[in-house]
Short mmCIF file of N, CA and C in Angstrom, two decimals:
data_model
loop_
_atom_site.label_atom_id
_atom_site.label_comp_id
_atom_site.label_asym_id
_atom_site.label_seq_id
_atom_site.Cartn_x
_atom_site.Cartn_y
_atom_site.Cartn_z
N ALA A 286 -48.38 84.05 215.70
CA ALA A 286 -49.70 83.45 215.64
C ALA A 286 -49.61 81.94 215.38
N TYR A 287 -48.39 81.44 215.19
CA TYR A 287 -48.10 80.02 215.10
C TYR A 287 -46.75 79.82 215.77
N VAL A 288 -46.28 78.58 215.86
CA VAL A 288 -45.06 78.29 216.61
C VAL A 288 -43.95 77.84 215.66
N THR A 289 -42.72 78.29 215.94
CA THR A 289 -41.56 77.80 215.20
C THR A 289 -40.50 77.33 216.19
N ARG A 290 -39.63 76.49 215.70
CA ARG A 290 -38.54 76.00 216.54
C ARG A 290 -37.33 75.74 215.65
N VAL A 291 -36.16 76.06 216.17
CA VAL A 291 -34.91 75.78 215.48
C VAL A 291 -34.22 74.66 216.25
N GLY A 292 -33.74 73.66 215.53
CA GLY A 292 -33.01 72.58 216.17
C GLY A 292 -33.89 71.45 216.65
N GLU A 293 -33.25 70.54 217.35
CA GLU A 293 -33.91 69.33 217.83
C GLU A 293 -34.71 69.58 219.10
N GLY A 294 -35.47 68.58 219.48
CA GLY A 294 -36.23 68.64 220.72
C GLY A 294 -37.71 68.47 220.47
N PRO A 295 -38.46 68.25 221.53
CA PRO A 295 -39.89 68.00 221.39
C PRO A 295 -40.62 69.25 220.87
N PHE A 296 -41.65 69.01 220.07
CA PHE A 296 -42.44 70.09 219.47
C PHE A 296 -43.84 69.50 219.26
N PRO A 297 -44.68 69.52 220.30
CA PRO A 297 -45.96 68.81 220.25
C PRO A 297 -46.88 69.19 219.09
N THR A 298 -46.91 70.46 218.69
CA THR A 298 -47.85 70.89 217.64
C THR A 298 -47.19 70.98 216.26
N GLU A 299 -46.01 70.39 216.11
CA GLU A 299 -45.28 70.49 214.85
C GLU A 299 -46.07 69.91 213.68
N LEU A 300 -46.00 70.62 212.56
CA LEU A 300 -46.59 70.14 211.31
C LEU A 300 -45.50 69.45 210.50
N HIS A 301 -45.82 68.30 209.96
CA HIS A 301 -44.85 67.53 209.19
C HIS A 301 -45.25 67.50 207.72
N GLY A 302 -44.31 67.15 206.88
CA GLY A 302 -44.59 66.96 205.47
C GLY A 302 -45.04 68.23 204.77
N ASP A 303 -45.99 68.07 203.84
CA ASP A 303 -46.46 69.19 203.03
C ASP A 303 -47.07 70.31 203.86
N GLU A 304 -47.79 69.94 204.94
CA GLU A 304 -48.40 70.97 205.80
C GLU A 304 -47.34 71.88 206.42
N GLY A 305 -46.31 71.27 206.97
CA GLY A 305 -45.23 72.05 207.57
C GLY A 305 -44.48 72.88 206.55
N GLU A 306 -44.26 72.30 205.39
CA GLU A 306 -43.56 73.02 204.32
C GLU A 306 -44.38 74.21 203.84
N HIS A 307 -45.68 74.04 203.73
CA HIS A 307 -46.57 75.13 203.29
C HIS A 307 -46.49 76.31 204.26
N LEU A 308 -46.62 76.05 205.55
CA LEU A 308 -46.56 77.12 206.55
C LEU A 308 -45.16 77.75 206.56
N ARG A 309 -44.13 76.94 206.43
CA ARG A 309 -42.76 77.45 206.41
C ARG A 309 -42.57 78.43 205.25
N LYS A 310 -43.08 78.08 204.08
CA LYS A 310 -42.94 78.96 202.90
C LYS A 310 -43.77 80.23 203.07
N LEU A 311 -45.01 80.09 203.53
CA LEU A 311 -45.86 81.27 203.73
C LEU A 311 -45.23 82.26 204.69
N GLY A 312 -44.64 81.76 205.76
CA GLY A 312 -44.07 82.62 206.79
C GLY A 312 -42.62 82.99 206.57
N GLY A 313 -42.00 82.44 205.51
CA GLY A 313 -40.58 82.72 205.28
C GLY A 313 -39.71 82.25 206.43
N GLU A 314 -40.02 81.06 206.93
CA GLU A 314 -39.37 80.55 208.13
C GLU A 314 -38.08 79.80 207.81
N PHE A 315 -37.06 80.60 207.48
CA PHE A 315 -35.73 80.09 207.20
C PHE A 315 -34.74 80.96 207.94
N GLY A 316 -33.70 80.36 208.50
CA GLY A 316 -32.70 81.12 209.25
C GLY A 316 -32.09 82.24 208.42
N ALA A 317 -31.95 83.42 209.01
CA ALA A 317 -31.42 84.59 208.29
C ALA A 317 -29.97 84.39 207.87
N THR A 318 -29.18 83.73 208.68
CA THR A 318 -27.76 83.54 208.37
C THR A 318 -27.52 82.25 207.61
N THR A 319 -28.08 81.16 208.10
CA THR A 319 -27.80 79.84 207.52
C THR A 319 -28.78 79.43 206.43
N GLY A 320 -29.97 80.02 206.42
CA GLY A 320 -31.01 79.60 205.49
C GLY A 320 -31.66 78.29 205.89
N ARG A 321 -31.29 77.80 207.07
CA ARG A 321 -31.83 76.52 207.56
C ARG A 321 -33.34 76.65 207.80
N PRO A 322 -34.13 75.68 207.34
CA PRO A 322 -35.58 75.75 207.56
C PRO A 322 -35.93 75.59 209.04
N ARG A 323 -36.84 76.43 209.50
CA ARG A 323 -37.33 76.31 210.87
C ARG A 323 -38.47 75.30 210.89
N ARG A 324 -38.64 74.64 212.01
CA ARG A 324 -39.77 73.74 212.21
C ARG A 324 -40.99 74.60 212.55
N CYS A 325 -42.11 74.30 211.96
CA CYS A 325 -43.32 75.11 212.15
C CYS A 325 -44.46 74.24 212.66
N GLY A 326 -45.34 74.86 213.44
CA GLY A 326 -46.50 74.13 213.96
C GLY A 326 -47.62 75.05 214.36
N TRP A 327 -48.74 74.46 214.70
CA TRP A 327 -49.90 75.22 215.16
C TRP A 327 -49.61 75.87 216.50
N PHE A 328 -50.38 76.86 216.83
CA PHE A 328 -50.21 77.58 218.09
C PHE A 328 -50.42 76.63 219.26
N ASP A 329 -49.51 76.67 220.22
CA ASP A 329 -49.54 75.78 221.38
C ASP A 329 -49.92 76.58 222.62
N VAL A 330 -51.21 76.63 222.90
CA VAL A 330 -51.72 77.40 224.04
C VAL A 330 -51.16 76.86 225.35
N GLU A 331 -51.08 75.54 225.48
CA GLU A 331 -50.60 74.94 226.73
C GLU A 331 -49.15 75.35 227.02
N LEU A 332 -48.32 75.37 226.01
CA LEU A 332 -46.93 75.80 226.18
C LEU A 332 -46.86 77.27 226.59
N LEU A 333 -47.65 78.11 225.94
CA LEU A 333 -47.65 79.53 226.29
C LEU A 333 -48.24 79.77 227.68
N ARG A 334 -49.26 79.02 228.03
CA ARG A 334 -49.86 79.15 229.37
C ARG A 334 -48.80 78.84 230.44
N HIS A 335 -48.01 77.80 230.20
CA HIS A 335 -46.93 77.45 231.13
C HIS A 335 -45.88 78.57 231.19
N ALA A 336 -45.47 79.07 230.04
CA ALA A 336 -44.48 80.15 229.99
C ALA A 336 -45.00 81.40 230.69
N ALA A 337 -46.29 81.68 230.54
CA ALA A 337 -46.89 82.85 231.19
C ALA A 337 -46.86 82.71 232.70
N ARG A 338 -47.15 81.51 233.21
CA ARG A 338 -47.12 81.27 234.66
C ARG A 338 -45.70 81.40 235.21
N VAL A 339 -44.77 80.78 234.54
CA VAL A 339 -43.38 80.77 235.01
C VAL A 339 -42.76 82.16 234.97
N ASN A 340 -43.09 82.93 233.93
CA ASN A 340 -42.44 84.22 233.72
C ASN A 340 -43.27 85.43 234.13
N GLY A 341 -44.49 85.21 234.60
CA GLY A 341 -45.32 86.32 235.04
C GLY A 341 -45.72 87.27 233.92
N LEU A 342 -46.04 86.74 232.75
CA LEU A 342 -46.40 87.59 231.62
C LEU A 342 -47.68 88.37 231.92
N THR A 343 -47.70 89.62 231.48
CA THR A 343 -48.88 90.47 231.67
C THR A 343 -49.52 90.85 230.34
N GLY A 344 -48.90 90.51 229.25
CA GLY A 344 -49.45 90.81 227.93
C GLY A 344 -48.74 90.01 226.87
N LEU A 345 -49.43 89.80 225.75
CA LEU A 345 -48.89 89.02 224.64
C LEU A 345 -48.81 89.87 223.38
N VAL A 346 -47.85 89.54 222.54
CA VAL A 346 -47.73 90.11 221.20
C VAL A 346 -47.82 88.94 220.23
N LEU A 347 -48.82 88.96 219.36
CA LEU A 347 -48.95 87.92 218.33
C LEU A 347 -48.43 88.47 217.02
N THR A 348 -47.39 87.84 216.50
CA THR A 348 -46.82 88.29 215.23
C THR A 348 -47.21 87.33 214.11
N LYS A 349 -47.07 87.83 212.90
CA LYS A 349 -47.31 87.04 211.68
C LYS A 349 -48.74 86.51 211.57
N LEU A 350 -49.68 87.25 212.10
CA LEU A 350 -51.08 86.85 211.98
C LEU A 350 -51.50 86.77 210.51
N ASP A 351 -50.92 87.64 209.69
CA ASP A 351 -51.24 87.67 208.26
C ASP A 351 -50.87 86.37 207.55
N VAL A 352 -49.87 85.66 208.04
CA VAL A 352 -49.42 84.42 207.42
C VAL A 352 -50.54 83.37 207.43
N LEU A 353 -51.42 83.45 208.41
CA LEU A 353 -52.49 82.45 208.56
C LEU A 353 -53.71 82.74 207.70
N SER A 354 -53.70 83.82 206.95
CA SER A 354 -54.86 84.20 206.13
C SER A 354 -55.21 83.17 205.07
N ASP A 355 -54.31 82.27 204.76
CA ASP A 355 -54.49 81.27 203.71
C ASP A 355 -55.28 80.04 204.17
N TYR A 356 -55.55 79.94 205.46
CA TYR A 356 -56.13 78.71 206.01
C TYR A 356 -57.63 78.83 206.25
N GLU A 357 -58.35 77.75 205.93
CA GLU A 357 -59.79 77.70 206.20
C GLU A 357 -60.07 77.33 207.65
N THR A 358 -59.19 76.53 208.24
CA THR A 358 -59.31 76.10 209.63
C THR A 358 -57.96 76.27 210.30
N LEU A 359 -57.99 76.77 211.54
CA LEU A 359 -56.76 76.97 212.30
C LEU A 359 -56.85 76.21 213.62
N PRO A 360 -56.18 75.06 213.71
CA PRO A 360 -56.18 74.31 214.96
C PRO A 360 -55.36 75.02 216.04
N LEU A 361 -55.94 75.20 217.21
CA LEU A 361 -55.24 75.75 218.37
C LEU A 361 -55.02 74.61 219.35
N GLY A 362 -53.76 74.28 219.62
CA GLY A 362 -53.46 73.23 220.61
C GLY A 362 -53.69 73.77 222.01
N HIS A 363 -54.76 73.33 222.67
CA HIS A 363 -55.13 73.94 223.96
C HIS A 363 -54.94 73.04 225.17
N ALA A 364 -54.62 71.77 224.97
CA ALA A 364 -54.41 70.87 226.11
C ALA A 364 -53.55 69.69 225.66
N TYR A 365 -52.93 69.05 226.63
CA TYR A 365 -52.10 67.87 226.37
C TYR A 365 -52.77 66.64 226.99
N ARG A 366 -52.58 65.49 226.31
CA ARG A 366 -53.07 64.20 226.81
C ARG A 366 -51.92 63.21 226.84
N ARG A 367 -51.97 62.36 227.84
CA ARG A 367 -51.03 61.24 227.91
C ARG A 367 -51.84 60.03 228.35
N ASP A 368 -51.66 58.93 227.65
CA ASP A 368 -52.39 57.69 227.95
C ASP A 368 -53.90 57.93 227.98
N GLY A 369 -54.39 58.77 227.07
CA GLY A 369 -55.82 59.03 226.96
C GLY A 369 -56.39 59.98 227.99
N LYS A 370 -55.56 60.51 228.89
CA LYS A 370 -56.05 61.40 229.94
C LYS A 370 -55.50 62.81 229.73
N THR A 371 -56.38 63.80 229.87
CA THR A 371 -55.96 65.19 229.75
C THR A 371 -55.13 65.56 230.97
N LEU A 372 -53.97 66.15 230.73
CA LEU A 372 -53.07 66.55 231.82
C LEU A 372 -53.56 67.86 232.42
N ASP A 373 -53.51 67.96 233.73
CA ASP A 373 -53.94 69.20 234.39
C ASP A 373 -52.77 70.10 234.76
N ALA A 374 -51.56 69.70 234.38
CA ALA A 374 -50.37 70.52 234.61
C ALA A 374 -49.40 70.28 233.46
N PHE A 375 -48.56 71.25 233.21
CA PHE A 375 -47.56 71.12 232.16
C PHE A 375 -46.57 70.03 232.55
N PRO A 376 -46.29 69.07 231.66
CA PRO A 376 -45.40 67.96 232.03
C PRO A 376 -43.95 68.40 232.16
N ALA A 377 -43.29 67.91 233.19
CA ALA A 377 -41.88 68.22 233.42
C ALA A 377 -40.98 67.48 232.44
N CYS A 378 -41.48 66.39 231.89
CA CYS A 378 -40.72 65.62 230.91
C CYS A 378 -41.70 64.87 230.02
N GLY A 379 -41.19 64.25 228.99
CA GLY A 379 -42.03 63.43 228.13
C GLY A 379 -42.87 64.20 227.13
N LEU A 380 -42.47 65.43 226.78
CA LEU A 380 -43.24 66.19 225.79
C LEU A 380 -43.32 65.49 224.45
N ASP A 381 -42.33 64.67 224.14
CA ASP A 381 -42.35 63.95 222.88
C ASP A 381 -43.33 62.78 222.89
N GLU A 382 -43.95 62.50 224.03
CA GLU A 382 -44.88 61.37 224.15
C GLU A 382 -46.33 61.81 224.30
N ILE A 383 -46.59 63.11 224.32
CA ILE A 383 -47.96 63.55 224.57
C ILE A 383 -48.74 63.72 223.26
N GLU A 384 -50.05 63.72 223.40
CA GLU A 384 -50.95 64.05 222.29
C GLU A 384 -51.51 65.43 222.58
N VAL A 385 -51.83 66.17 221.54
CA VAL A 385 -52.36 67.51 221.70
C VAL A 385 -53.86 67.50 221.40
N GLU A 386 -54.63 68.16 222.25
CA GLU A 386 -56.05 68.39 221.99
C GLU A 386 -56.17 69.72 221.26
N TYR A 387 -56.87 69.72 220.14
CA TYR A 387 -57.01 70.94 219.33
C TYR A 387 -58.45 71.45 219.34
N GLU A 388 -58.57 72.75 219.30
CA GLU A 388 -59.84 73.42 219.02
C GLU A 388 -59.68 73.98 217.62
N ASN A 389 -60.53 73.58 216.70
CA ASN A 389 -60.45 74.07 215.34
C ASN A 389 -61.19 75.39 215.22
N MET A 390 -60.44 76.44 214.96
CA MET A 390 -61.00 77.78 214.79
C MET A 390 -61.20 78.02 213.29
N PRO A 391 -62.27 78.70 212.92
CA PRO A 391 -62.46 79.02 211.51
C PRO A 391 -61.45 80.07 211.05
N GLY A 392 -60.89 79.87 209.86
CA GLY A 392 -59.97 80.85 209.29
C GLY A 392 -60.73 82.04 208.73
N TRP A 393 -60.00 82.99 208.16
CA TRP A 393 -60.68 84.19 207.64
C TRP A 393 -60.49 84.37 206.15
N ASN A 394 -59.62 83.59 205.53
CA ASN A 394 -59.46 83.58 204.07
C ASN A 394 -59.50 84.95 203.41
N SER A 395 -58.86 85.92 204.02
CA SER A 395 -58.76 87.24 203.39
C SER A 395 -57.46 87.90 203.82
N ASP A 396 -56.96 88.76 202.96
CA ASP A 396 -55.71 89.46 203.22
C ASP A 396 -55.94 90.50 204.31
N ILE A 397 -55.22 90.37 205.41
CA ILE A 397 -55.37 91.32 206.52
C ILE A 397 -54.19 92.28 206.62
N SER A 398 -53.28 92.22 205.66
CA SER A 398 -52.07 93.04 205.75
C SER A 398 -52.37 94.54 205.68
N GLY A 399 -53.53 94.92 205.19
CA GLY A 399 -53.91 96.34 205.14
C GLY A 399 -54.64 96.82 206.38
N ALA A 400 -54.93 95.92 207.31
CA ALA A 400 -55.65 96.31 208.54
C ALA A 400 -54.76 97.21 209.39
N ARG A 401 -55.36 98.27 209.94
CA ARG A 401 -54.61 99.18 210.80
C ARG A 401 -55.27 99.35 212.16
N SER A 402 -56.40 98.68 212.35
CA SER A 402 -57.08 98.73 213.65
C SER A 402 -57.81 97.41 213.86
N TRP A 403 -58.19 97.17 215.10
CA TRP A 403 -58.94 95.96 215.46
C TRP A 403 -60.20 95.85 214.62
N ASN A 404 -60.87 96.96 214.39
CA ASN A 404 -62.12 96.95 213.64
C ASN A 404 -61.94 96.60 212.16
N ASP A 405 -60.72 96.73 211.64
CA ASP A 405 -60.45 96.37 210.24
C ASP A 405 -60.32 94.86 210.03
N LEU A 406 -60.18 94.11 211.11
CA LEU A 406 -59.95 92.67 211.01
C LEU A 406 -61.25 91.90 210.82
N PRO A 407 -61.21 90.78 210.07
CA PRO A 407 -62.38 89.92 209.94
C PRO A 407 -62.77 89.32 211.30
N GLU A 408 -64.03 89.03 211.48
CA GLU A 408 -64.53 88.49 212.76
C GLU A 408 -63.80 87.22 213.18
N ASN A 409 -63.55 86.31 212.23
CA ASN A 409 -62.87 85.06 212.59
C ASN A 409 -61.43 85.29 213.05
N CYS A 410 -60.79 86.31 212.52
CA CYS A 410 -59.44 86.67 212.97
C CYS A 410 -59.51 87.17 214.41
N LYS A 411 -60.49 88.01 214.70
CA LYS A 411 -60.66 88.52 216.06
C LYS A 411 -60.93 87.37 217.04
N LYS A 412 -61.75 86.41 216.62
CA LYS A 412 -62.06 85.27 217.48
C LYS A 412 -60.81 84.44 217.77
N TYR A 413 -59.94 84.29 216.79
CA TYR A 413 -58.69 83.55 216.97
C TYR A 413 -57.82 84.24 218.03
N VAL A 414 -57.65 85.54 217.89
CA VAL A 414 -56.85 86.32 218.85
C VAL A 414 -57.48 86.26 220.24
N GLU A 415 -58.78 86.42 220.32
CA GLU A 415 -59.48 86.38 221.62
C GLU A 415 -59.35 85.02 222.28
N ALA A 416 -59.41 83.94 221.49
CA ALA A 416 -59.29 82.59 222.05
C ALA A 416 -57.92 82.39 222.68
N ILE A 417 -56.88 82.89 222.05
CA ILE A 417 -55.53 82.76 222.60
C ILE A 417 -55.44 83.49 223.94
N GLY A 418 -55.97 84.70 224.00
CA GLY A 418 -55.98 85.45 225.26
C GLY A 418 -56.78 84.75 226.34
N LYS A 419 -57.93 84.22 225.97
CA LYS A 419 -58.80 83.54 226.94
C LYS A 419 -58.13 82.29 227.49
N TRP A 420 -57.60 81.44 226.62
CA TRP A 420 -57.03 80.17 227.07
C TRP A 420 -55.72 80.34 227.82
N THR A 421 -54.94 81.35 227.50
CA THR A 421 -53.68 81.55 228.22
C THR A 421 -53.89 82.32 229.51
N GLY A 422 -54.99 83.07 229.59
CA GLY A 422 -55.23 83.92 230.75
C GLY A 422 -54.40 85.19 230.72
N VAL A 423 -53.81 85.49 229.57
CA VAL A 423 -52.99 86.70 229.40
C VAL A 423 -53.54 87.47 228.20
N PRO A 424 -53.84 88.75 228.38
CA PRO A 424 -54.42 89.50 227.26
C PRO A 424 -53.43 89.73 226.12
N VAL A 425 -53.94 89.65 224.90
CA VAL A 425 -53.15 90.00 223.73
C VAL A 425 -53.18 91.52 223.63
N LYS A 426 -52.00 92.14 223.63
CA LYS A 426 -51.92 93.61 223.62
C LYS A 426 -51.49 94.19 222.29
N PHE A 427 -50.79 93.39 221.49
CA PHE A 427 -50.36 93.84 220.17
C PHE A 427 -50.49 92.67 219.20
N ILE A 428 -50.78 92.98 217.94
CA ILE A 428 -50.74 91.98 216.88
C ILE A 428 -50.03 92.60 215.69
N SER A 429 -49.39 91.76 214.89
CA SER A 429 -48.82 92.26 213.64
C SER A 429 -49.50 91.55 212.48
N VAL A 430 -49.74 92.33 211.42
CA VAL A 430 -50.40 91.81 210.23
C VAL A 430 -49.48 91.93 209.01
N GLY A 431 -48.19 92.06 209.27
CA GLY A 431 -47.19 92.16 208.22
C GLY A 431 -45.88 92.61 208.82
N PRO A 432 -44.83 92.69 207.99
CA PRO A 432 -43.50 93.02 208.50
C PRO A 432 -43.26 94.51 208.76
N GLY A 433 -44.11 95.37 208.24
CA GLY A 433 -43.89 96.81 208.38
C GLY A 433 -44.25 97.34 209.75
N ARG A 434 -43.60 98.44 210.11
CA ARG A 434 -43.88 99.09 211.40
C ARG A 434 -45.34 99.51 211.51
N ASP A 435 -45.89 99.94 210.38
CA ASP A 435 -47.28 100.40 210.37
C ASP A 435 -48.27 99.23 210.35
N GLN A 436 -47.75 98.01 210.40
CA GLN A 436 -48.61 96.83 210.39
C GLN A 436 -48.72 96.19 211.78
N THR A 437 -48.40 96.96 212.80
CA THR A 437 -48.59 96.53 214.18
C THR A 437 -49.81 97.25 214.73
N ILE A 438 -50.71 96.48 215.31
CA ILE A 438 -51.96 97.04 215.85
C ILE A 438 -51.92 96.92 217.37
N VAL A 439 -52.14 98.05 218.04
CA VAL A 439 -52.22 98.08 219.50
C VAL A 439 -53.67 97.80 219.87
N LEU A 440 -53.87 96.84 220.77
CA LEU A 440 -55.25 96.48 221.17
C LEU A 440 -55.61 97.14 222.49
#
């Protein structure tokens, strides 16, 4: 439900400083073997839309949705800009030079780890999931609300 990256390279929606550290701690985003901190950022719809086109995705699985329960607002990166102009195609290069356009989605500020069906989720959580499916053009088919097997919801 958010983006992580290991190592160097462009990461348009990356969170820096305290914001990035907060999300990293909430999500336990540290390498299993090395303990190295992962880079964390807001969901990048444009990146996923490109991956869906290139790979022919027919469904999405959103994991760690429960990690976002702490936020009042959830920015979704839905488009890229360069030189003040919105790009109409995924850039072949220069990702480190683009600006991200965000849609601020309302958070749900409640623990969703006990949810076992779509109907158990807060409305704002449902809207977040639906927005990702709408903007990517690929339906979300599964979500996870915790690390347990019983915390995966089939949509």
